[in-house]
Short mmCIF file of C-alpha atoms in Angstrom, two decimals:
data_model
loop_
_atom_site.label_atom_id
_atom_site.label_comp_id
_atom_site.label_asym_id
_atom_site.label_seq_id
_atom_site.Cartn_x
_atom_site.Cartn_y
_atom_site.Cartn_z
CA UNK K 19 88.29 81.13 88.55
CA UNK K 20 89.77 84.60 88.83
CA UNK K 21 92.07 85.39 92.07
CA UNK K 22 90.49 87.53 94.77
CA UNK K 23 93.87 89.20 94.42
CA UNK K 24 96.91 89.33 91.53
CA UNK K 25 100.07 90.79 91.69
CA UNK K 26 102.56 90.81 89.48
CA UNK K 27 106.06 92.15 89.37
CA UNK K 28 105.05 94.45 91.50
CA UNK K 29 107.78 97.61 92.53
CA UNK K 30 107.07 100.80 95.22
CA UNK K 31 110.11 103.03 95.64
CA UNK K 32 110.28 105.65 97.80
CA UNK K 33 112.84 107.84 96.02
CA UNK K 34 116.14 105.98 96.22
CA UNK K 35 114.26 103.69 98.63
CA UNK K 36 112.97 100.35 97.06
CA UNK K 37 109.96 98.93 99.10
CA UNK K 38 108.98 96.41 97.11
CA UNK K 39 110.91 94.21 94.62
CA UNK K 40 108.91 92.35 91.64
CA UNK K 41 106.68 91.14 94.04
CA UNK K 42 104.21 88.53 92.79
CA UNK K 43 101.15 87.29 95.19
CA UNK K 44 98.08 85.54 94.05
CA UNK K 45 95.34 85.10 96.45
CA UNK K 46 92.92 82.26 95.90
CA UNK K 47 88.96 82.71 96.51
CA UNK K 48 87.49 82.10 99.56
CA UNK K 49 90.81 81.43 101.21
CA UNK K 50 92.51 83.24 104.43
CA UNK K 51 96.07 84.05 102.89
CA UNK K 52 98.56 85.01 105.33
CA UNK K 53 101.34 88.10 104.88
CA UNK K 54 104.28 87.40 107.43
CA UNK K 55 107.36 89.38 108.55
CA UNK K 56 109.26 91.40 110.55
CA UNK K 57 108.86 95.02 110.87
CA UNK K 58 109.90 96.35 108.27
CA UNK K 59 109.25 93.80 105.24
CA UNK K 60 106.67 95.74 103.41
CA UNK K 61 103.65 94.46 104.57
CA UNK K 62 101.38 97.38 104.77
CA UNK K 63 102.80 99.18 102.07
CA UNK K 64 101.89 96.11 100.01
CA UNK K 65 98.29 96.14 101.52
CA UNK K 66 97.80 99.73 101.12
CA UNK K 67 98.69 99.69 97.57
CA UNK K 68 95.82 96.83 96.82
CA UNK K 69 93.27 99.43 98.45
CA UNK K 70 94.77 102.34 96.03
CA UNK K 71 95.87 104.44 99.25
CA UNK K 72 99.07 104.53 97.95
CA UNK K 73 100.16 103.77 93.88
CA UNK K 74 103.02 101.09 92.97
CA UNK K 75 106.21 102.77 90.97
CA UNK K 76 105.49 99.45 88.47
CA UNK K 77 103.78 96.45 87.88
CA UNK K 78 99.96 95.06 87.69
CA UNK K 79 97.52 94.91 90.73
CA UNK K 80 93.95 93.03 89.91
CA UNK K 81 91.64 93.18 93.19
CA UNK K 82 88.36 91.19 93.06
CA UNK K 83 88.92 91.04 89.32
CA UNK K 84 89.67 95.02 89.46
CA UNK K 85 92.43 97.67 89.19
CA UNK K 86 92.30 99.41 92.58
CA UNK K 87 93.23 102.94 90.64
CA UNK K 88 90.04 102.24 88.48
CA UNK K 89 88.01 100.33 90.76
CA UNK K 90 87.06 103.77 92.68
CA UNK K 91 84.30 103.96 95.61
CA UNK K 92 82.38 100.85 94.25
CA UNK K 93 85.23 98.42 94.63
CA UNK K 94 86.13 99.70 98.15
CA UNK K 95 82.75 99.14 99.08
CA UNK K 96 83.12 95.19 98.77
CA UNK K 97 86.37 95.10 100.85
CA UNK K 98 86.42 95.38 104.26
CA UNK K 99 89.39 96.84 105.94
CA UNK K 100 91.41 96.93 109.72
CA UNK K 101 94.56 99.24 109.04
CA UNK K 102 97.65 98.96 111.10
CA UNK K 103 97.46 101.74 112.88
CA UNK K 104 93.92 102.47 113.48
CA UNK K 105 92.44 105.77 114.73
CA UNK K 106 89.58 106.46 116.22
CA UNK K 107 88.30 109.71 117.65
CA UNK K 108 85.43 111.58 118.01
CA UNK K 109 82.37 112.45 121.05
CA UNK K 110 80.08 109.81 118.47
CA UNK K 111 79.35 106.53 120.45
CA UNK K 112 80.32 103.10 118.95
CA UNK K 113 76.77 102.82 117.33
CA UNK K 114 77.00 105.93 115.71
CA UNK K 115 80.34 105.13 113.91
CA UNK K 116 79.14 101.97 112.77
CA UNK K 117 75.84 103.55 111.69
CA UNK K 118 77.58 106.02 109.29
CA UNK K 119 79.86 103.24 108.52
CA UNK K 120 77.02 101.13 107.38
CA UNK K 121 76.02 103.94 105.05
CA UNK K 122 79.09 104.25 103.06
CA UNK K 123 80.17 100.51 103.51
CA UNK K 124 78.13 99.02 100.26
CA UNK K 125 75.59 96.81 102.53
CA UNK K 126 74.87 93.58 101.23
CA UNK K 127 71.43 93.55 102.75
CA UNK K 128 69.40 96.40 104.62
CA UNK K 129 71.09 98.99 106.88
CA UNK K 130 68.93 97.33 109.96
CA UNK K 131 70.51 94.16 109.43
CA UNK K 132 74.27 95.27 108.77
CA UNK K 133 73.50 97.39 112.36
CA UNK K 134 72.07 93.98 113.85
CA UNK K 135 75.46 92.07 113.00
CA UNK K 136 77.58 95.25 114.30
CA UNK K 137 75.89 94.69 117.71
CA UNK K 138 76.18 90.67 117.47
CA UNK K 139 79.82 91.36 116.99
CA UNK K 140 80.16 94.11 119.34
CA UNK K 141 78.69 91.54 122.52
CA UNK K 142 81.39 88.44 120.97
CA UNK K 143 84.54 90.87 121.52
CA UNK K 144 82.91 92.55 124.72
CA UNK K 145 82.92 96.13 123.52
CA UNK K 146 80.17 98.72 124.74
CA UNK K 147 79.28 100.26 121.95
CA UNK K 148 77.14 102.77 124.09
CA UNK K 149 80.31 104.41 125.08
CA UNK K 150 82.19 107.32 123.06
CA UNK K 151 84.75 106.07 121.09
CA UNK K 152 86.91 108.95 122.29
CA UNK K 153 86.62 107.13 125.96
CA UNK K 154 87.63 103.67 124.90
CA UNK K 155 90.95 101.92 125.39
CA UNK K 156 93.36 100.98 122.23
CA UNK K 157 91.63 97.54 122.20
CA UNK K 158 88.33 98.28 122.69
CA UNK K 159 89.08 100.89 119.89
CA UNK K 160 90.52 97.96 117.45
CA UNK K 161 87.37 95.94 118.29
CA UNK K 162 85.55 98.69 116.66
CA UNK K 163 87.67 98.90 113.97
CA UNK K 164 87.18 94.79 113.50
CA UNK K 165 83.33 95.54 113.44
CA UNK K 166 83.26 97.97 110.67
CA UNK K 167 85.51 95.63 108.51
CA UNK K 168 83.08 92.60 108.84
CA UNK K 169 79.80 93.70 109.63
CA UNK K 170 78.99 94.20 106.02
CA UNK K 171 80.21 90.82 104.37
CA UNK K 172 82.29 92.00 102.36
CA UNK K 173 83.80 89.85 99.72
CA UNK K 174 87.53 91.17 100.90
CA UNK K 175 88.62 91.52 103.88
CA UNK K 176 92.66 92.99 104.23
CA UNK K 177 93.55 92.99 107.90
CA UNK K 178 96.66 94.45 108.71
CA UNK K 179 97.90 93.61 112.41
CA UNK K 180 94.15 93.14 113.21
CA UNK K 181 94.72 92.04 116.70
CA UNK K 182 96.88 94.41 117.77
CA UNK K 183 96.18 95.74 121.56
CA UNK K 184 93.74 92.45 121.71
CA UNK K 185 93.82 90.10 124.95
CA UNK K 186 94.21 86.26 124.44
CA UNK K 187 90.44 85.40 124.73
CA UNK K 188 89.52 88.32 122.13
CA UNK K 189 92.34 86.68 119.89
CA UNK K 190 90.88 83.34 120.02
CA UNK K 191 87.31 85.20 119.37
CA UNK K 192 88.68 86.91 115.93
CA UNK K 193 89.97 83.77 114.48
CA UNK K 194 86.84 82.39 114.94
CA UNK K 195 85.04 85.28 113.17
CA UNK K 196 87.63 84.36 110.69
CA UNK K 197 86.77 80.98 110.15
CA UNK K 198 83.45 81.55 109.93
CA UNK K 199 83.69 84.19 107.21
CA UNK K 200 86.03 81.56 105.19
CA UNK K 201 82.99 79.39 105.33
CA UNK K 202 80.84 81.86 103.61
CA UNK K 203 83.41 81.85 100.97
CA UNK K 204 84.70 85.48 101.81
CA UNK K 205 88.38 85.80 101.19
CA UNK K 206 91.14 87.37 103.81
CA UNK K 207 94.24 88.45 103.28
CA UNK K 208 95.69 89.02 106.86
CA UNK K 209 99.17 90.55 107.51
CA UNK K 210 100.57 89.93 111.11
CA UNK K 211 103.93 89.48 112.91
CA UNK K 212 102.38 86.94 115.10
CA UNK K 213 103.17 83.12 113.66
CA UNK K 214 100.94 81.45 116.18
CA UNK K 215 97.74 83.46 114.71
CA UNK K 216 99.03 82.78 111.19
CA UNK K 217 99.21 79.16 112.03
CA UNK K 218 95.89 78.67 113.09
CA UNK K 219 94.39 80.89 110.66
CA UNK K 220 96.01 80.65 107.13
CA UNK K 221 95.40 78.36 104.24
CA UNK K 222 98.19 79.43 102.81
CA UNK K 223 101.12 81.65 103.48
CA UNK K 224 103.66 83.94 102.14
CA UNK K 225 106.79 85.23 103.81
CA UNK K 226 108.14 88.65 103.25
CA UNK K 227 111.25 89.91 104.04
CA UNK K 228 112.80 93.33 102.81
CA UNK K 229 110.42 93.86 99.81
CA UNK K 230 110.43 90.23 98.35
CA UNK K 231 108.78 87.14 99.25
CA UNK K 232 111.46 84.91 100.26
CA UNK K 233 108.86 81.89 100.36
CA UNK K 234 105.15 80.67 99.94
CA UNK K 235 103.52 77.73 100.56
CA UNK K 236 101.49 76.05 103.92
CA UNK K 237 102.72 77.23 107.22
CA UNK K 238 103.99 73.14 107.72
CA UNK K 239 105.49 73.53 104.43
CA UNK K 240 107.49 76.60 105.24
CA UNK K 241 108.95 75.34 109.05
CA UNK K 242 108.45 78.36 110.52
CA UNK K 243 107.04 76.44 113.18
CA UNK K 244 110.66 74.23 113.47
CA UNK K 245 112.53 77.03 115.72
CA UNK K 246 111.69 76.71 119.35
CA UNK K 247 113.09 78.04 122.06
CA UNK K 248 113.67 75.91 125.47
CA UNK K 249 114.11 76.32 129.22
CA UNK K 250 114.72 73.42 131.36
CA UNK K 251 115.50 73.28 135.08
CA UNK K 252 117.01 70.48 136.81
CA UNK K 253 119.15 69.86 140.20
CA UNK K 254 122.52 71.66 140.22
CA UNK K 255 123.96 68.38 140.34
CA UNK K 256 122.84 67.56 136.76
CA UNK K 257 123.18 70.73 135.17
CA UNK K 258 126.49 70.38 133.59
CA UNK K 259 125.75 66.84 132.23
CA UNK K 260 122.31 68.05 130.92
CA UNK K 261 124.19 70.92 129.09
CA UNK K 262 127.17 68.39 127.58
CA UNK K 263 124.03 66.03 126.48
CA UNK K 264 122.41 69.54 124.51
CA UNK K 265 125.59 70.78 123.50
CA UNK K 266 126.45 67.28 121.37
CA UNK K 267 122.90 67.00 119.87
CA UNK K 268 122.14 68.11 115.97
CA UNK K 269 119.90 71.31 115.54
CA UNK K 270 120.55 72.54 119.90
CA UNK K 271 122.22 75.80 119.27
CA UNK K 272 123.40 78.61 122.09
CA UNK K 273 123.26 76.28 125.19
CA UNK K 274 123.43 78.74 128.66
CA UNK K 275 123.20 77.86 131.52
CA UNK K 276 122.50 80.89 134.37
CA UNK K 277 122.66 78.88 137.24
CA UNK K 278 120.95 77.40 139.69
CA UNK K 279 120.34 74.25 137.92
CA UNK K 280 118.48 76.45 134.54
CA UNK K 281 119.61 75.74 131.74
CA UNK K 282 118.41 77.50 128.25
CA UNK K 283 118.99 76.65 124.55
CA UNK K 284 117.20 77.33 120.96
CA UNK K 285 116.17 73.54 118.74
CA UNK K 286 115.98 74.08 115.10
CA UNK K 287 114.26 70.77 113.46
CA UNK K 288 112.40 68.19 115.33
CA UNK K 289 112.52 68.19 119.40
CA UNK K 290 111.70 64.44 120.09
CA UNK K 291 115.76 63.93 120.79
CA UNK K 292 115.83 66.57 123.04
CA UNK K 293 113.41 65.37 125.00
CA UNK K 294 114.95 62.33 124.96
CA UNK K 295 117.70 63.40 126.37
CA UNK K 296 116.75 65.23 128.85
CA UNK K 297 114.05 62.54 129.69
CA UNK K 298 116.77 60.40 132.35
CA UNK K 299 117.40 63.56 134.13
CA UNK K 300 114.81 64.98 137.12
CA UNK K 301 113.20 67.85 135.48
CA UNK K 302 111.60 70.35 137.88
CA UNK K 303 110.63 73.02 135.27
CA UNK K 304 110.21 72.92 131.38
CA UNK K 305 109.01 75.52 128.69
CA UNK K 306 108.65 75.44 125.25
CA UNK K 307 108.09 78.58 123.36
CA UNK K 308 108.34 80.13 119.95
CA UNK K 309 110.96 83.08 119.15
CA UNK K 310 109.07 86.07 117.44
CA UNK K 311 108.77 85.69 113.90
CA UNK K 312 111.49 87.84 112.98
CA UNK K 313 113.69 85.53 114.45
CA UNK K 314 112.25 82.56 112.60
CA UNK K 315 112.11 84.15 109.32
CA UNK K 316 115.92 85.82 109.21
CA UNK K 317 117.07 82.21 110.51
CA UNK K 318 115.23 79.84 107.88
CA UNK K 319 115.21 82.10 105.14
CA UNK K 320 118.66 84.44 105.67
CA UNK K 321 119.33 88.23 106.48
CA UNK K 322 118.00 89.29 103.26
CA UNK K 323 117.66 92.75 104.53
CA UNK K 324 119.29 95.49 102.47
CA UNK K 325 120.38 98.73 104.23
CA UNK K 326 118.53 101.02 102.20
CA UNK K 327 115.34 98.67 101.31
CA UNK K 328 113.49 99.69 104.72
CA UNK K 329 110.15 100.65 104.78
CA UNK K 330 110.70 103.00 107.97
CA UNK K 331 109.53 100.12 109.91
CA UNK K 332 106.06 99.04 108.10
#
């Protein structure tokens, strides 16, 4: 079966500026691939040279079986498409942009029906579509923008930082969309900064970091999910003790403690003897978060960062 996306060896310079390096991604069928890391890694440029907005300095790019410089208006048509930084202006309504978007989008069924799903969509993420885009907020905006990419079916969809300006429950609304288009056997290839979305999302992953993918696999696979950071808070009393018992165990790294009994620390690897060990102490307050991903990416995978290879923060 053909990938829904090849690349190979691919390079983008930007004069003495390398963006990409030999990059090589292969995106299965059907599947919701992942694109992770920090700012900077060459995400979008790598998503905006599968669309043909921009051309690669070398290398091979196959899209739905395709070469996006070749492909032209007909391949475009069966990809749907969130950029990263979406704008939308204009006195039209929400209806009206979708309604000219429906025109040009390559429907797979009647215009009625691609305008029927629009609205469905438009009540899920709670967006009045009545309302001039001009006059909506950033997210209500990006909701818009998530409509036009999926109200046609299209057999690609490349989201890049799709949820971007998007409250929790909207969030949890869009990876449900997602799901449900997997289903149908579309493919997605979603770039975000956010692991938690990635996590719940992705069949498979790839991490990038300074124009090359540093690894690929399952998001379990990878352990991006291994790097937690910790806040305990316990009586003054026990506060010292608590931090000797973190300082001594294997993977507890920059124990502080602030006062007043808090004590903070980052666990790298599995948590079950931290809890352990704080379990004989009286613990008023606990939280267990994530760092950002740039954090768990530069600390699993190295500072592979190159002073020149930026991307002017994209």
């Amino acid at each position: 079966m053909t990938d829904a996306i090849d690349v190979r060896a691919l390079h983008k310079r930007y004069g003495r500026r390398t963006a990409l390096h030999a990059l090589d991604l292969q995106v299965r069928p059907g599947s919701v691939f992942g694109l992770i890391g920090p700012n900077g890694a060459g995400k979008t440029t790598t998503l905006r040279t599968l669309l043909d907005v921009i051309r690669p300095s070398s290398g091979t790019v196959r899209v739905l079986g395709e070469d996006p410089r070749r492909g032209g208006p007909d391949l475009r048509r069966r990809i749907g498409y969130v950029p990263g930084e979406l704008h939308l202006e204009g006195r039209a309504s929400g209806h009206r942009l979708l309604s000219f978007y429906a025109e040009v989008s390559g429907m797979t069924g009647s215009k009625d029906a691609v305008l029927r799903t629009a609205r469905e969509l438009g009540d899920r993420l709670g967006v009045d579509l009545d309302r001039p885009v001009r006059t909506l907020s950033k997210g209500n905006k990006q909701k818009v923008g998530l409509i036009q990419a999926f109200m046609h079916r299209p057999e690609l969809l490349i989201l890049d930082e799709p949820t971007s300006g998007l409250d929790p429950l909207v969030q949890r609304e869009f990876l449900a969309m997602v799901r449900e288009v997997r289903e149908a056997g579309q493919t997605v290839l979603l770039s975000s900064h956010v692991l938690s979305e990635i996590q719940q999302a992705a069949d498979e992953v790839a991490v990038l970091a300074a124009g090359r993918i540093v690894a690929e696999g399952d998001v379990a696979s990878l352990r991006l999910g291994s790097i937690r950071r910790v806040r305990v808070r316990v009586d003054d009393a026990d506060a010292a003790e608590v931090s000797a018992a973190l300082t001594a165990l294997a993977g507890v790294e920059g124990v502080e403690a602030p006062g007043r009994g808090l004590l903070t620390a980052t666990i790298e690897g599995a948590i079950d003897p931290f809890v352990k060990a704080i379990s004989r102490f009286e613990v008023h307050e606990l939280t267990v978060e994530e760092p950002d991903l740039e954090e768990s990416v530069l600390r699993l995978y190295g500072d592979n960062r190159e002073g020149d290879d930026r991307e002017g923060g994209r």
